[in-house]
Amino acid sequence: MNSVLTVPVGLGDRSYDVMIGDGALEAAAPRLPGIFPRQRAIIVTDRHIAPLHLERVTAVLAGAGIACDPIVMEPGEATKSFAGLEQLVDALLERNIERSEAVIALGGGVIGDLTGFAAAVTKRGVGFVQIPTTLLAQVDSSVGGKTGINTRQGKNFAGAFHQPRLVIADTAFITTLPERERRAGYAEIIKAALIGDATMFDRLDAAGANVLHGAPLARAIADAVAFKAHIVAQDELEHGRRALLNLGHTFAHAFEAEAPRDAIRHGEAVAAGIALAFRYSVARGECPASDADRVETHLRTIGLPWSAATLAHKDWDAGRLVARMRDDKKNQAGEITLILARGIGKAWIDPRIDAAHLVAFLETSLS
Ligand code: ADP
Ligand code: ZN
């Protein structure tokens, strides 16, 4: 078997491991009987993923003496809704799920976030196991316990912190992922390096486009997960440092809100947002321009957007973007919070951004 890396997330009695690599699923099998005491696993997945990967998961669980009971949801962001939650909680209760049990989320961020939230609220909390099938979910959303759904007011506006019991990030799952999704997921890897690990960035940059496949990718996933695990262990509920993980995201959420549905992927918006966070830091005289240049060059090498103008949607208005940024749920007292950088690996949190100055900056960078 290929080597599987295990990254612990240290949260006291809620600690868990993230197992990463080609064959992580098989490597995790001996742990599963302890998590599924009734020898059955309810697996939540979607209609795209089920035909691709459900059979393998079912076979590995059967080998561990666990019978599978799948719930197949509609793919797409619309499933991450009150309607989707109701459907899923209903399905879990119909199956008489007990608190001693766990439910498996087999899928991308939509399935992971929805299933985690359903697990948090069903019978006031059942266990759950993340088996992320997108690169984005493997490096980011499956780790750290943020679960939730979108509401009319915005993305992830209803949710709960609910940590998984185990995360199985098997890179074999992402072989069926379109290249565009893979690249988009990589944006969250580079984000980790840029926040706080300059030597990780050097490694990624040296690998260039090779970092998207094989052993370099597994290593990069493990590095990003270890970085995130470290921050989550210090600040599980995001009272402070955990906000650093939002590097690029205040810009990204504005792009996502302003673009037509499905025009840009989350990771693409994050890539452009990261580049802008560096450029804005340079504009404020707080970051060497050479670091912003390196970030942009690396994003271009990967084939990711590296500015607002290189996103698939281009019709941006600086004032409208900043208005969206004001709505960000992480803001305090109506002020815009941005994660800025003093250089590669040196991100910091500025909770009082001057909106007019930001509009002026965006107008220049859009023109
Ligand atoms: P994320 O939020 O992690 O980017 P989503 O949950 O939005 O991902 O899923 C994106 C799309 O990719 C969905 O249509 C989903 O069904 C599909 N998908 C998820 N995992 C895979 C996979 N391993 N292979 C092919 N398609 C997948
Ligand atoms: Zn993100």
PDB file of C-alpha atoms and ligand atoms in Angstrom, residues 45-50 52-53 73-77 80 106-113 131-138 141 155 170-178 181 184-185 265-267, ligand 1:
ATOM      1  CA  THR A  45     -23.381  11.328  -0.621  1.00  0.00           C
ATOM      2  CA  ASP A  46     -24.625  12.876  -3.867  1.00  0.00           C
ATOM      3  CA  ARG A  47     -25.808  11.575  -7.224  1.00  0.00           C
ATOM      4  CA  HIS A  48     -22.487  12.355  -8.975  1.00  0.00           C
ATOM      5  CA  ILE A  49     -20.278  10.707  -6.391  1.00  0.00           C
ATOM      6  CA  ALA A  50     -22.370   7.617  -5.654  1.00  0.00           C
ATOM      7  CA  LEU A  52     -18.015   6.742  -8.857  1.00  0.00           C
ATOM      8  CA  HIS A  53     -17.011   5.905  -5.302  1.00  0.00           C
ATOM      9  CA  MET A  73     -28.670  13.845  -2.182  1.00  0.00           C
ATOM     10  CA  GLU A  74     -28.909  16.113  -5.231  1.00  0.00           C
ATOM     11  CA  PRO A  75     -25.503  17.574  -6.169  1.00  0.00           C
ATOM     12  CA  GLY A  76     -25.015  21.322  -5.978  1.00  0.00           C
ATOM     13  CA  GLU A  77     -25.030  24.261  -3.631  1.00  0.00           C
ATOM     14  CA  LYS A  80     -26.898  23.135   1.386  1.00  0.00           C
ATOM     15  CA  LEU A 106     -18.865  11.126   1.350  1.00  0.00           C
ATOM     16  CA  GLY A 107     -18.497  14.106  -0.948  1.00  0.00           C
ATOM     17  CA  GLY A 108     -17.347  17.668  -1.429  1.00  0.00           C
ATOM     18  CA  GLY A 109     -17.930  20.708   0.718  1.00  0.00           C
ATOM     19  CA  VAL A 110     -21.676  20.695   0.126  1.00  0.00           C
ATOM     20  CA  ILE A 111     -22.166  17.166   1.442  1.00  0.00           C
ATOM     21  CA  GLY A 112     -19.620  17.642   4.250  1.00  0.00           C
ATOM     22  CA  ASP A 113     -21.062  20.917   5.552  1.00  0.00           C
ATOM     23  CA  ILE A 131     -14.668  11.254   3.636  1.00  0.00           C
ATOM     24  CA  PRO A 132     -13.979  14.283   1.423  1.00  0.00           C
ATOM     25  CA  THR A 133     -13.939  13.634  -2.328  1.00  0.00           C
ATOM     26  CA  THR A 134     -12.857  17.066  -3.615  1.00  0.00           C
ATOM     27  CA  LEU A 135      -9.438  18.579  -3.085  1.00  0.00           C
ATOM     28  CA  LEU A 136     -11.093  21.647  -1.581  1.00  0.00           C
ATOM     29  CA  ALA A 137     -12.875  19.543   1.014  1.00  0.00           C
ATOM     30  CA  GLN A 138      -9.760  17.445   1.721  1.00  0.00           C
ATOM     31  CA  SER A 141     -13.773  22.187   4.759  1.00  0.00           C
ATOM     32  CA  LYS A 155     -23.558  31.446   2.520  1.00  0.00           C
ATOM     33  CA  ASP A 170      -8.001   9.512   0.221  1.00  0.00           C
ATOM     34  CA  THR A 171      -6.396  11.071  -2.849  1.00  0.00           C
ATOM     35  CA  ALA A 172      -7.748   8.217  -5.013  1.00  0.00           C
ATOM     36  CA  PHE A 173     -11.146   9.942  -4.825  1.00  0.00           C
ATOM     37  CA  ILE A 174      -9.914  13.082  -6.513  1.00  0.00           C
ATOM     38  CA  THR A 175      -8.705  11.226  -9.625  1.00  0.00           C
ATOM     39  CA  THR A 176     -12.277  11.575 -10.963  1.00  0.00           C
ATOM     40  CA  LEU A 177     -12.409  15.284 -10.194  1.00  0.00           C
ATOM     41  CA  PRO A 178     -12.303  17.682 -13.172  1.00  0.00           C
ATOM     42  CA  GLU A 181     -11.976  21.635  -9.476  1.00  0.00           C
ATOM     43  CA  ALA A 184      -9.555  25.474  -7.394  1.00  0.00           C
ATOM     44  CA  GLY A 185      -8.995  23.269  -4.344  1.00  0.00           C
ATOM     45  CA  ARG A 265     -15.450  28.295  -8.324  1.00  0.00           C
ATOM     46  CA  HIS A 266     -14.844  29.174  -4.661  1.00  0.00           C
ATOM     47  CA  GLY A 267     -11.141  28.358  -4.969  1.00  0.00           C
TER      48      GLY A 267
HETATM   49  P1  ADP B   1     -16.498  21.676  -2.985  1.00  0.00           P
HETATM   50  O1  ADP B   1     -17.376  22.616  -2.205  1.00  0.00           O
HETATM   51  O2  ADP B   1     -15.719  20.766  -2.112  1.00  0.00           O
HETATM   52  O3  ADP B   1     -15.702  22.320  -4.065  1.00  0.00           O
HETATM   53  P2  ADP B   1     -18.970  20.510  -4.017  1.00  0.00           P
HETATM   54  O4  ADP B   1     -19.525  19.782  -2.890  1.00  0.00           O
HETATM   55  O5  ADP B   1     -19.573  21.813  -4.416  1.00  0.00           O
HETATM   56  O6  ADP B   1     -17.424  20.693  -3.792  1.00  0.00           O
HETATM   57  O7  ADP B   1     -18.912  19.551  -5.278  1.00  0.00           O
HETATM   58  C1  ADP B   1     -18.568  20.018  -6.539  1.00  0.00           C
HETATM   59  C2  ADP B   1     -19.085  19.069  -7.603  1.00  0.00           C
HETATM   60  O8  ADP B   1     -18.166  17.999  -7.778  1.00  0.00           O
HETATM   61  C3  ADP B   1     -20.410  18.413  -7.274  1.00  0.00           C
HETATM   62  O9  ADP B   1     -21.171  18.339  -8.445  1.00  0.00           O
HETATM   63  C4  ADP B   1     -20.013  17.016  -6.814  1.00  0.00           C
HETATM   64  O10 ADP B   1     -21.041  16.102  -7.047  1.00  0.00           O
HETATM   65  C5  ADP B   1     -18.815  16.749  -7.659  1.00  0.00           C
HETATM   66  N1  ADP B   1     -17.817  15.833  -7.070  1.00  0.00           N
HETATM   67  C6  ADP B   1     -17.437  15.758  -5.791  1.00  0.00           C
HETATM   68  N2  ADP B   1     -16.447  14.877  -5.645  1.00  0.00           N
HETATM   69  C7  ADP B   1     -16.188  14.377  -6.879  1.00  0.00           C
HETATM   70  C8  ADP B   1     -15.265  13.417  -7.385  1.00  0.00           C
HETATM   71  N3  ADP B   1     -14.372  12.832  -6.587  1.00  0.00           N
HETATM   72  N4  ADP B   1     -15.292  13.143  -8.715  1.00  0.00           N
HETATM   73  C9  ADP B   1     -16.164  13.790  -9.537  1.00  0.00           C
HETATM   74  N5  ADP B   1     -17.046  14.700  -9.120  1.00  0.00           N
HETATM   75  C10 ADP B   1     -17.078  14.992  -7.809  1.00  0.00           C
END
